[in-house]
Amino acid sequence: MIEVKNLTKRYGEITAVDGISFTVDTGEVLGFLGPNGAGKSTTMNIITGYISSTSGTVTVDGSEILSEPKKTKQKIGYLPEIPPLYTDMTVRKYLEFMFDLKRVKLPKKEHIDEIMRLVSLDKHGKRLIKNLSKGFRQRVGFAQALLGNPPVIILDEPTVGLDPKQIIEIRKLIKSLGKKHTVIFSSHVLSEISATCDRVIIISDGKIVADAKADELYSVLSGEQKLTLTAEGGSTEIISEIQKIPGVQQVKKTGAETYSVEYQKGADVRRDVFSAMVRVGASILEMKSGDESLEEIYLRLTEQAKGGKE
Ligand code: ADP
Ligand code: MG
């Protein structure tokens, strides 16, 4: 559905986006994760045709943004980091205005009614945007992105500045959008992304540092599989017995009774470690997978991007 190829954006000396390539399938909800300054907004602004790239191409459903900007833009609903709201308008007037601006060819009243219901704005059509809370304004931004039922929805940090209850509502909304639309949304918060999307791209310093299915993120990112074992018994026997297990690459003693066991991806050696301990007469006090949390891996992958603020 979306194909991004070798995208680069330079601002003088600064390379904001540095040769990014990825594709997004129809119906996929893709999370774009990275610290502040990583290049998320720049990438989204290029995909949606708001700014041009220094080099590289973006194709949406077969049309190229540079050669067919109008046709391509019509396929995308965009909620930028700072939504372009006219705060002196009422919610309904603003949506009618945007409907006309986008030249949507659907029955106006019905379509706007339907979208307002979807984002729970149906009782707020007559309110002035300037009197709305941040959460409600964000819903107006959402509604604007949905006008014309574009197949692709792009949302730049849609939950920033919202309270936990509003965040949960927006997450639900994103999930429900995923049933009918292809969605890309960005965040600098890992838990945000892993709770909502099918696939995650992690970007740091303008480059993609990981691209994985959400439920495979941990095993993909941790690369080598690792197990931390605490066991009581003779350490020479413990080490030599674990080393015999197929798939085990390395066993290290890391403390008085703790060992770190590295093994090949895909192998699950926990049961074999258990029987090995029984054979040497050692007692397992604790056994846990990995030694780095997902959050720690994310920080490690993106730590080059210093200067970025939380
Ligand atoms: P993110 O959305 O991930 O926080 P951005 O895409 O906004 O990151 O920014 C990526 C990098 O490009 C940052 O270093 C930022 O300072 C720089 N940048 C973005 N827009 C401009 C601009 N108009 N002029 C100069 N530098 C910019
Ligand atoms: Mg941004």
Short mmCIF file of C-alpha atoms and ligand atoms in Angstrom, two decimals:
data_model
loop_
_atom_site.label_atom_id
_atom_site.label_comp_id
_atom_site.label_asym_id
_atom_site.label_seq_id
_atom_site.Cartn_x
_atom_site.Cartn_y
_atom_site.Cartn_z
CA MET A 1 0.00 0.00 0.00
CA ILE A 2 2.76 2.45 0.98
CA GLU A 3 6.28 2.14 -0.32
CA VAL A 4 9.06 4.39 0.96
CA LYS A 5 12.38 4.05 -0.84
CA ASN A 6 15.73 5.52 0.18
CA LEU A 7 14.16 8.61 1.65
CA THR A 8 16.61 11.33 2.68
CA LYS A 9 15.96 14.84 3.96
CA ARG A 10 18.72 17.32 4.68
CA TYR A 11 18.44 20.74 6.27
CA GLY A 12 21.83 22.27 5.47
CA GLU A 13 24.26 20.32 7.62
CA ILE A 14 21.54 18.36 9.42
CA THR A 15 20.40 15.05 7.96
CA ALA A 16 16.93 14.67 9.47
CA VAL A 17 16.10 11.47 7.54
CA ASP A 18 18.93 9.30 6.29
CA GLY A 19 18.06 6.74 3.58
CA ILE A 20 14.90 5.21 5.05
CA SER A 21 13.10 2.39 3.20
CA PHE A 22 10.02 0.43 4.27
CA THR A 23 6.67 -0.78 3.00
CA VAL A 24 3.30 -0.89 4.74
CA ASP A 25 0.68 -3.44 3.72
CA THR A 26 -3.02 -2.67 3.29
CA GLY A 27 -4.81 -2.83 6.63
CA GLU A 28 -1.62 -2.79 8.67
CA VAL A 29 -1.26 -0.57 11.77
CA LEU A 30 2.36 0.52 11.81
CA GLY A 31 3.93 2.18 14.82
CA PHE A 32 6.74 4.62 14.16
CA LEU A 33 8.78 4.76 17.33
CA GLY A 34 11.76 6.95 18.14
CA PRO A 35 13.03 9.60 20.53
CA ASN A 36 12.46 13.29 19.90
CA GLY A 37 14.48 14.50 16.95
CA ALA A 38 14.71 11.00 15.39
CA GLY A 39 13.05 12.12 12.16
CA LYS A 40 9.48 10.85 12.63
CA SER A 41 7.66 14.08 11.77
CA THR A 42 9.96 14.78 8.84
CA THR A 43 9.25 11.32 7.39
CA MET A 44 5.49 11.73 7.88
CA ASN A 45 5.52 15.20 6.36
CA ILE A 46 7.23 13.79 3.28
CA ILE A 47 4.88 10.81 2.95
CA THR A 48 1.88 13.15 3.14
CA GLY A 49 3.37 15.60 0.65
CA TYR A 50 3.68 18.52 3.11
CA ILE A 51 7.39 18.88 2.46
CA SER A 52 9.62 17.49 -0.27
CA SER A 53 12.44 15.02 0.21
CA THR A 54 16.07 15.69 -0.71
CA SER A 55 16.06 12.29 -2.44
CA GLY A 56 14.05 9.09 -2.49
CA THR A 57 10.47 8.21 -3.41
CA VAL A 58 7.11 7.61 -1.75
CA THR A 59 4.36 5.63 -3.46
CA VAL A 60 0.85 5.32 -2.01
CA ASP A 61 -1.41 2.73 -3.60
CA GLY A 62 0.50 3.01 -6.88
CA SER A 63 0.67 6.80 -7.13
CA GLU A 64 3.83 8.75 -6.52
CA ILE A 65 3.58 11.80 -4.28
CA LEU A 66 5.91 13.99 -6.37
CA SER A 67 4.48 13.24 -9.83
CA GLU A 68 0.82 12.99 -8.75
CA PRO A 69 0.53 15.09 -5.58
CA LYS A 70 -3.24 15.71 -5.73
CA LYS A 71 -4.22 12.13 -6.43
CA THR A 72 -1.82 10.80 -3.80
CA LYS A 73 -2.86 13.31 -1.10
CA GLN A 74 -6.50 12.27 -1.55
CA LYS A 75 -5.60 8.78 -0.42
CA ILE A 76 -4.16 10.04 2.87
CA GLY A 77 -5.77 11.49 5.97
CA TYR A 78 -3.15 13.28 8.08
CA LEU A 79 -3.14 14.41 11.67
CA PRO A 80 0.05 16.50 11.99
CA GLU A 81 1.86 17.06 15.29
CA ILE A 82 0.10 20.42 15.59
CA PRO A 83 -3.32 20.05 13.93
CA PRO A 84 -4.32 23.01 11.73
CA LEU A 85 -7.48 24.00 13.61
CA TYR A 86 -9.38 27.23 13.15
CA THR A 87 -10.19 27.88 16.76
CA ASP A 88 -12.86 30.53 16.11
CA MET A 89 -15.01 28.01 14.24
CA THR A 90 -17.44 25.55 15.77
CA VAL A 91 -16.61 21.87 15.43
CA ARG A 92 -19.21 21.30 12.71
CA LYS A 93 -18.37 24.49 10.74
CA TYR A 94 -14.70 23.51 10.77
CA LEU A 95 -15.41 19.99 9.52
CA GLU A 96 -17.69 21.41 6.80
CA PHE A 97 -14.95 23.83 5.81
CA MET A 98 -12.35 21.05 5.61
CA PHE A 99 -14.83 18.84 3.71
CA ASP A 100 -15.08 21.55 1.02
CA LEU A 101 -11.34 22.23 1.03
CA LYS A 102 -10.61 18.55 0.45
CA ARG A 103 -13.31 18.40 -2.25
CA VAL A 104 -14.84 15.29 -0.71
CA LYS A 105 -17.46 13.75 -2.95
CA LEU A 106 -19.71 12.11 -0.36
CA PRO A 107 -23.08 13.24 1.00
CA LYS A 108 -21.87 16.11 3.22
CA LYS A 109 -24.21 16.04 6.19
CA GLU A 110 -24.34 12.24 6.49
CA HIS A 111 -20.59 11.88 6.15
CA ILE A 112 -19.77 14.53 8.76
CA ASP A 113 -22.41 13.08 11.12
CA GLU A 114 -20.88 9.64 10.76
CA ILE A 115 -17.34 10.86 11.49
CA MET A 116 -18.46 12.93 14.48
CA ARG A 117 -20.14 9.83 15.92
CA LEU A 118 -17.01 7.76 15.32
CA VAL A 119 -14.79 10.11 17.31
CA SER A 120 -17.53 10.82 19.91
CA LEU A 121 -17.97 14.46 18.93
CA ASP A 122 -21.64 14.11 17.99
CA LYS A 123 -22.85 16.12 20.98
CA HIS A 124 -20.26 18.86 20.53
CA GLY A 125 -20.85 20.13 17.00
CA LYS A 126 -21.92 23.60 18.15
CA ARG A 127 -18.98 24.22 20.48
CA LEU A 128 -16.22 26.62 19.49
CA ILE A 129 -12.91 24.82 19.01
CA LYS A 130 -11.12 27.36 21.21
CA ASN A 131 -13.29 26.28 24.17
CA LEU A 132 -12.45 22.60 23.82
CA SER A 133 -10.02 20.65 26.01
CA LYS A 134 -6.83 19.27 24.46
CA GLY A 135 -8.40 15.80 24.21
CA PHE A 136 -11.46 17.10 22.36
CA ARG A 137 -9.32 19.20 20.03
CA GLN A 138 -7.33 16.09 19.21
CA ARG A 139 -10.61 14.37 18.26
CA VAL A 140 -11.43 17.25 15.92
CA GLY A 141 -8.01 16.76 14.34
CA PHE A 142 -8.81 13.07 14.01
CA ALA A 143 -12.19 13.80 12.44
CA GLN A 144 -10.53 16.12 9.90
CA ALA A 145 -8.09 13.33 8.96
CA LEU A 146 -10.98 10.90 8.40
CA LEU A 147 -12.91 13.19 6.02
CA GLY A 148 -13.38 11.51 2.65
CA ASN A 149 -12.63 8.03 4.06
CA PRO A 150 -9.03 7.95 2.83
CA PRO A 151 -7.55 4.43 2.75
CA VAL A 152 -4.41 5.62 4.56
CA ILE A 153 -4.39 7.43 7.93
CA ILE A 154 -1.19 9.01 9.26
CA LEU A 155 -1.08 10.31 12.83
CA ASP A 156 1.90 12.18 14.27
CA GLU A 157 2.16 11.61 18.04
CA PRO A 158 -1.62 11.60 18.49
CA THR A 159 -1.52 11.02 22.25
CA VAL A 160 1.03 13.66 23.28
CA GLY A 161 -0.29 15.90 26.04
CA LEU A 162 -3.41 13.82 26.71
CA ASP A 163 -4.37 12.40 30.09
CA PRO A 164 -4.39 8.60 30.65
CA LYS A 165 -8.13 8.27 30.06
CA GLN A 166 -7.94 10.19 26.79
CA ILE A 167 -4.89 8.14 25.76
CA ILE A 168 -6.88 4.92 26.18
CA GLU A 169 -9.73 6.37 24.09
CA ILE A 170 -7.37 7.42 21.30
CA ARG A 171 -5.72 3.98 21.36
CA LYS A 172 -9.11 2.33 20.96
CA LEU A 173 -9.88 4.67 18.09
CA ILE A 174 -6.58 3.82 16.34
CA LYS A 175 -7.28 0.11 16.75
CA SER A 176 -10.76 0.46 15.29
CA LEU A 177 -9.39 2.52 12.37
CA GLY A 178 -7.04 -0.38 11.63
CA LYS A 179 -10.03 -2.51 10.62
CA LYS A 180 -10.77 -0.34 7.59
CA HIS A 181 -7.65 1.73 6.97
CA THR A 182 -3.91 1.40 6.68
CA VAL A 183 -2.55 3.36 9.65
CA ILE A 184 0.86 4.80 10.50
CA PHE A 185 1.21 6.55 13.82
CA SER A 186 4.25 7.82 15.64
CA SER A 187 5.21 8.03 19.27
CA HIS A 188 8.30 8.37 21.41
CA VAL A 189 6.73 6.09 24.03
CA LEU A 190 7.37 2.38 23.59
CA SER A 191 4.34 1.15 25.58
CA GLU A 192 2.12 3.33 23.40
CA ILE A 193 3.23 1.55 20.27
CA SER A 194 3.33 -2.01 21.58
CA ALA A 195 -0.23 -1.66 22.90
CA THR A 196 -1.73 -0.56 19.61
CA CYS A 197 0.01 -1.72 16.47
CA ASP A 198 0.76 -4.82 14.41
CA ARG A 199 4.24 -3.77 13.43
CA VAL A 200 6.90 -1.45 14.81
CA ILE A 201 9.63 0.51 13.08
CA ILE A 202 12.16 2.06 15.43
CA ILE A 203 13.93 5.10 14.09
CA SER A 204 16.91 6.82 15.61
CA ASP A 205 19.01 9.63 14.22
CA GLY A 206 17.21 9.46 10.87
CA LYS A 207 17.81 5.73 10.38
CA ILE A 208 15.72 2.61 10.89
CA VAL A 209 17.26 0.56 13.68
CA ALA A 210 14.54 -2.10 13.92
CA ASP A 211 11.52 -3.28 11.93
CA ALA A 212 9.51 -6.09 13.52
CA LYS A 213 6.05 -7.47 14.19
CA ALA A 214 4.86 -6.11 17.54
CA ASP A 215 4.67 -9.53 19.20
CA GLU A 216 8.11 -10.50 17.90
CA LEU A 217 9.73 -7.25 18.95
CA TYR A 218 11.41 -8.65 22.02
CA SER A 219 13.02 -11.70 20.42
CA VAL A 220 14.04 -9.75 17.30
CA LEU A 221 15.55 -6.89 19.28
CA SER A 222 17.28 -8.95 21.91
CA GLY A 223 19.00 -10.79 19.03
CA GLU A 224 20.80 -13.50 20.89
CA GLN A 225 18.59 -15.34 23.36
CA LYS A 226 19.75 -15.23 26.92
CA LEU A 227 18.75 -16.91 30.14
CA THR A 228 19.77 -16.02 33.65
CA LEU A 229 20.04 -18.96 36.01
CA THR A 230 20.55 -19.05 39.76
CA ALA A 231 21.45 -22.54 40.97
CA GLU A 232 22.98 -24.17 44.03
CA GLY A 233 25.61 -26.85 43.31
CA GLY A 234 29.08 -27.44 41.92
CA SER A 235 29.71 -24.75 39.32
CA THR A 236 32.13 -26.82 37.19
CA GLU A 237 29.53 -29.57 36.78
CA ILE A 238 26.73 -27.06 36.20
CA ILE A 239 28.66 -25.26 33.44
CA SER A 240 29.85 -28.40 31.68
CA GLU A 241 26.40 -30.01 31.75
CA ILE A 242 24.68 -26.90 30.34
CA GLN A 243 27.32 -26.64 27.61
CA LYS A 244 26.26 -30.09 26.36
CA ILE A 245 22.72 -28.89 25.62
CA PRO A 246 22.06 -28.54 21.85
CA GLY A 247 21.65 -24.87 20.88
CA VAL A 248 23.61 -23.48 23.84
CA GLN A 249 26.38 -21.16 22.67
CA GLN A 250 27.96 -19.92 25.85
CA VAL A 251 27.69 -20.36 29.60
CA LYS A 252 29.22 -17.81 31.94
CA LYS A 253 29.34 -17.64 35.72
CA THR A 254 28.18 -14.13 36.61
CA GLY A 255 27.94 -14.40 40.42
CA ALA A 256 28.31 -16.81 43.33
CA GLU A 257 25.37 -18.88 42.17
CA THR A 258 24.29 -17.14 38.97
CA TYR A 259 25.01 -18.09 35.37
CA SER A 260 24.18 -16.50 32.08
CA VAL A 261 23.32 -18.92 29.27
CA GLU A 262 23.32 -17.71 25.69
CA TYR A 263 21.60 -19.86 23.11
CA GLN A 264 20.60 -19.80 19.46
CA LYS A 265 17.51 -17.92 18.37
CA GLY A 266 14.51 -20.21 18.20
CA ALA A 267 15.89 -22.75 20.68
CA ASP A 268 14.09 -22.86 24.02
CA VAL A 269 16.55 -24.53 26.35
CA ARG A 270 14.74 -24.02 29.66
CA ARG A 271 13.55 -27.63 29.95
CA ASP A 272 16.98 -29.00 29.03
CA VAL A 273 18.61 -26.74 31.62
CA PHE A 274 16.16 -28.06 34.17
CA SER A 275 17.02 -31.72 33.45
CA ALA A 276 20.74 -30.89 33.35
CA MET A 277 20.46 -29.47 36.86
CA VAL A 278 18.68 -32.62 38.02
CA ARG A 279 21.50 -34.76 36.54
CA VAL A 280 24.25 -32.91 38.42
CA GLY A 281 22.20 -32.72 41.61
CA ALA A 282 21.98 -28.90 41.60
CA SER A 283 18.89 -27.01 42.75
CA ILE A 284 17.46 -24.24 40.60
CA LEU A 285 16.65 -21.19 42.69
CA GLU A 286 15.59 -19.00 39.78
CA MET A 287 15.55 -19.04 35.99
CA LYS A 288 14.50 -16.13 33.82
CA SER A 289 14.66 -15.29 30.13
CA GLY A 290 16.83 -12.42 29.02
CA ASP A 291 18.37 -9.82 31.22
CA GLU A 292 17.27 -6.68 29.45
CA SER A 293 13.72 -5.40 29.38
CA LEU A 294 12.13 -4.23 26.13
CA GLU A 295 12.35 -0.68 27.44
CA GLU A 296 16.11 -1.10 28.06
CA ILE A 297 16.64 -2.46 24.56
CA TYR A 298 14.77 0.50 23.07
CA LEU A 299 16.94 2.92 25.03
CA ARG A 300 20.12 1.13 23.99
CA LEU A 301 19.09 1.13 20.30
CA THR A 302 18.28 4.81 20.32
CA GLU A 303 20.90 6.13 22.71
CA GLN A 304 22.96 7.68 19.90
CA ALA A 305 20.18 10.22 19.58
CA LYS A 306 21.35 12.22 22.54
CA GLY A 307 20.20 15.76 22.92
CA GLY A 308 16.69 14.43 22.38
CA LYS A 309 14.51 15.34 25.32
CA GLU A 310 11.79 13.19 26.84
P1 ADP B 1 10.82 13.78 15.48
O1 ADP B 1 9.48 14.04 14.88
O2 ADP B 1 11.21 12.33 15.48
O3 ADP B 1 10.94 14.37 16.85
P2 ADP B 1 11.79 15.59 13.44
O4 ADP B 1 11.47 14.93 12.16
O5 ADP B 1 10.89 16.68 13.88
O6 ADP B 1 11.94 14.49 14.57
O7 ADP B 1 13.26 16.19 13.38
C1 ADP B 1 14.38 15.45 12.93
C2 ADP B 1 15.62 16.32 12.91
O8 ADP B 1 15.50 17.30 11.88
C3 ADP B 1 15.85 17.10 14.19
O9 ADP B 1 17.23 17.15 14.43
C4 ADP B 1 15.29 18.47 13.87
O10 ADP B 1 15.94 19.45 14.64
C5 ADP B 1 15.61 18.60 12.40
N1 ADP B 1 14.64 19.48 11.69
C6 ADP B 1 13.32 19.22 11.51
N2 ADP B 1 12.72 20.21 10.79
C7 ADP B 1 13.70 21.10 10.50
C8 ADP B 1 13.72 22.35 9.79
N3 ADP B 1 12.64 22.86 9.20
N4 ADP B 1 14.90 22.98 9.71
C9 ADP B 1 16.03 22.47 10.25
N5 ADP B 1 16.07 21.31 10.94
C10 ADP B 1 14.93 20.63 11.07
MG MG B 2 7.83 14.88 15.73
#
